[in-house]
């Protein structure tokens, strides 16, 4: 059974940092690209970042470029999102998603809530 479990969310002040983790199981993690996506309160799903299966190529939405860093440890079957210089507009539930092919997601976790507020 494919499982993706996000963790690391919480309440942080503007300008602060958080590191999200996504623990994967039930599939060969190193064979797939993974996305981070988020959903702000009352809004639709927004793609945040992507990383290829080897970790050598990363991609970011313009809204987070220069502030967020995606990485993965294939030996630990874990994905990360380092979030710095957080803004109130980063408030959202963050999900990691398995990417079976470009622009598609077939499994995702239950998400972790990030709240940026003073």
Short mmCIF file of C-alpha atoms in Angstrom, two decimals:
data_model
loop_
_atom_site.label_atom_id
_atom_site.label_comp_id
_atom_site.label_asym_id
_atom_site.label_seq_id
_atom_site.Cartn_x
_atom_site.Cartn_y
_atom_site.Cartn_z
CA UNK A 1 0.00 0.00 0.00
CA UNK A 2 1.38 3.37 -1.03
CA UNK A 3 1.65 5.77 1.90
CA UNK A 4 2.89 9.32 2.10
CA UNK A 5 2.99 10.93 5.55
CA UNK A 6 3.77 14.61 5.90
CA UNK A 7 5.03 16.17 9.11
CA UNK A 8 6.75 19.29 10.41
CA UNK A 9 4.01 21.86 10.06
CA UNK A 10 3.04 24.31 12.74
CA UNK A 11 2.64 27.95 13.68
CA UNK A 12 5.51 30.26 12.79
CA UNK A 13 5.94 34.02 12.72
CA UNK A 14 6.47 35.88 9.46
CA UNK A 15 10.10 35.64 8.46
CA UNK A 16 10.52 32.34 10.25
CA UNK A 17 11.46 28.91 8.97
CA UNK A 18 10.05 25.40 8.99
CA UNK A 19 11.21 22.10 7.56
CA UNK A 20 8.58 19.73 6.30
CA UNK A 21 9.18 16.01 5.85
CA UNK A 22 7.34 13.39 3.83
CA UNK A 23 7.90 9.74 4.68
CA UNK A 24 7.12 7.40 1.80
CA UNK A 25 6.41 3.67 1.80
CA UNK A 26 4.76 1.02 -0.33
CA UNK A 27 6.59 1.87 -3.56
CA UNK A 28 10.12 2.27 -4.85
CA UNK A 29 10.65 5.87 -3.78
CA UNK A 30 13.81 6.38 -5.81
CA UNK A 31 11.95 5.59 -9.06
CA UNK A 32 9.61 8.58 -8.91
CA UNK A 33 9.60 12.33 -8.99
CA UNK A 34 7.70 13.90 -6.10
CA UNK A 35 5.76 17.15 -5.82
CA UNK A 36 4.98 19.42 -2.91
CA UNK A 37 1.59 21.06 -3.36
CA UNK A 38 -0.42 23.22 -0.99
CA UNK A 39 -3.95 24.38 -0.39
CA UNK A 40 -4.60 27.66 1.35
CA UNK A 41 -7.85 28.13 3.28
CA UNK A 42 -10.72 28.56 0.86
CA UNK A 43 -8.50 28.20 -2.22
CA UNK A 44 -7.59 25.56 -4.74
CA UNK A 45 -4.56 23.32 -4.92
CA UNK A 46 -1.30 25.08 -5.81
CA UNK A 47 1.83 23.35 -7.05
CA UNK A 48 4.83 24.43 -4.96
CA UNK A 49 7.87 22.42 -5.95
CA UNK A 50 9.11 19.28 -7.68
CA UNK A 51 12.16 17.08 -7.53
CA UNK A 52 13.21 14.39 -9.97
CA UNK A 53 13.82 10.82 -8.88
CA UNK A 54 17.54 11.24 -8.39
CA UNK A 55 17.26 14.60 -6.66
CA UNK A 56 19.47 16.40 -9.12
CA UNK A 57 16.75 18.53 -10.68
CA UNK A 58 14.44 20.77 -8.70
CA UNK A 59 11.68 23.16 -9.71
CA UNK A 60 9.78 25.87 -7.86
CA UNK A 61 6.72 28.03 -8.23
CA UNK A 62 7.59 31.69 -8.63
CA UNK A 63 5.83 32.42 -5.34
CA UNK A 64 8.38 30.37 -3.35
CA UNK A 65 11.51 30.54 -5.50
CA UNK A 66 14.52 31.64 -3.48
CA UNK A 67 12.80 30.91 -0.17
CA UNK A 68 11.96 27.19 -0.32
CA UNK A 69 14.31 24.28 -1.00
CA UNK A 70 13.15 20.80 -1.90
CA UNK A 71 15.39 17.79 -1.31
CA UNK A 72 15.16 14.05 -0.88
CA UNK A 73 17.02 11.21 0.80
CA UNK A 74 16.35 8.08 -1.23
CA UNK A 75 18.11 5.91 1.33
CA UNK A 76 15.55 7.03 3.91
CA UNK A 77 12.57 7.21 1.51
CA UNK A 78 12.01 10.75 2.68
CA UNK A 79 11.28 14.06 0.98
CA UNK A 80 11.91 17.46 2.55
CA UNK A 81 10.86 21.05 2.07
CA UNK A 82 12.95 23.69 3.80
CA UNK A 83 10.87 26.85 4.02
CA UNK A 84 12.58 30.13 4.92
CA UNK A 85 11.41 33.74 5.04
CA UNK A 86 7.85 32.55 5.49
CA UNK A 87 5.01 34.92 4.66
CA UNK A 88 1.37 34.92 5.79
CA UNK A 89 0.40 33.92 2.24
CA UNK A 90 2.34 30.66 2.71
CA UNK A 91 -0.34 29.56 5.19
CA UNK A 92 -1.76 26.32 3.81
CA UNK A 93 -1.98 22.58 4.17
CA UNK A 94 1.08 21.13 2.47
CA UNK A 95 0.96 17.77 0.73
CA UNK A 96 3.59 15.60 -0.88
CA UNK A 97 2.46 13.70 -3.96
CA UNK A 98 3.87 10.83 -5.99
CA UNK A 99 4.28 11.67 -9.66
CA UNK A 100 3.68 8.71 -12.01
CA UNK A 101 4.42 10.86 -15.06
CA UNK A 102 4.76 14.57 -15.83
CA UNK A 103 2.00 16.83 -14.52
CA UNK A 104 0.19 13.96 -12.77
CA UNK A 105 -0.22 12.90 -9.15
CA UNK A 106 -1.59 9.52 -8.17
CA UNK A 107 -1.04 9.38 -4.39
CA UNK A 108 -0.71 12.02 -1.72
CA UNK A 109 -0.76 12.20 2.04
CA UNK A 110 -3.15 13.79 4.51
CA UNK A 111 -1.07 16.93 4.65
CA UNK A 112 0.53 19.07 7.33
CA UNK A 113 -0.75 22.52 8.26
CA UNK A 114 1.57 25.50 8.12
CA UNK A 115 0.30 28.71 9.66
CA UNK A 116 2.33 31.89 9.28
CA UNK A 117 1.04 34.54 11.62
CA UNK A 118 2.22 37.01 14.22
#
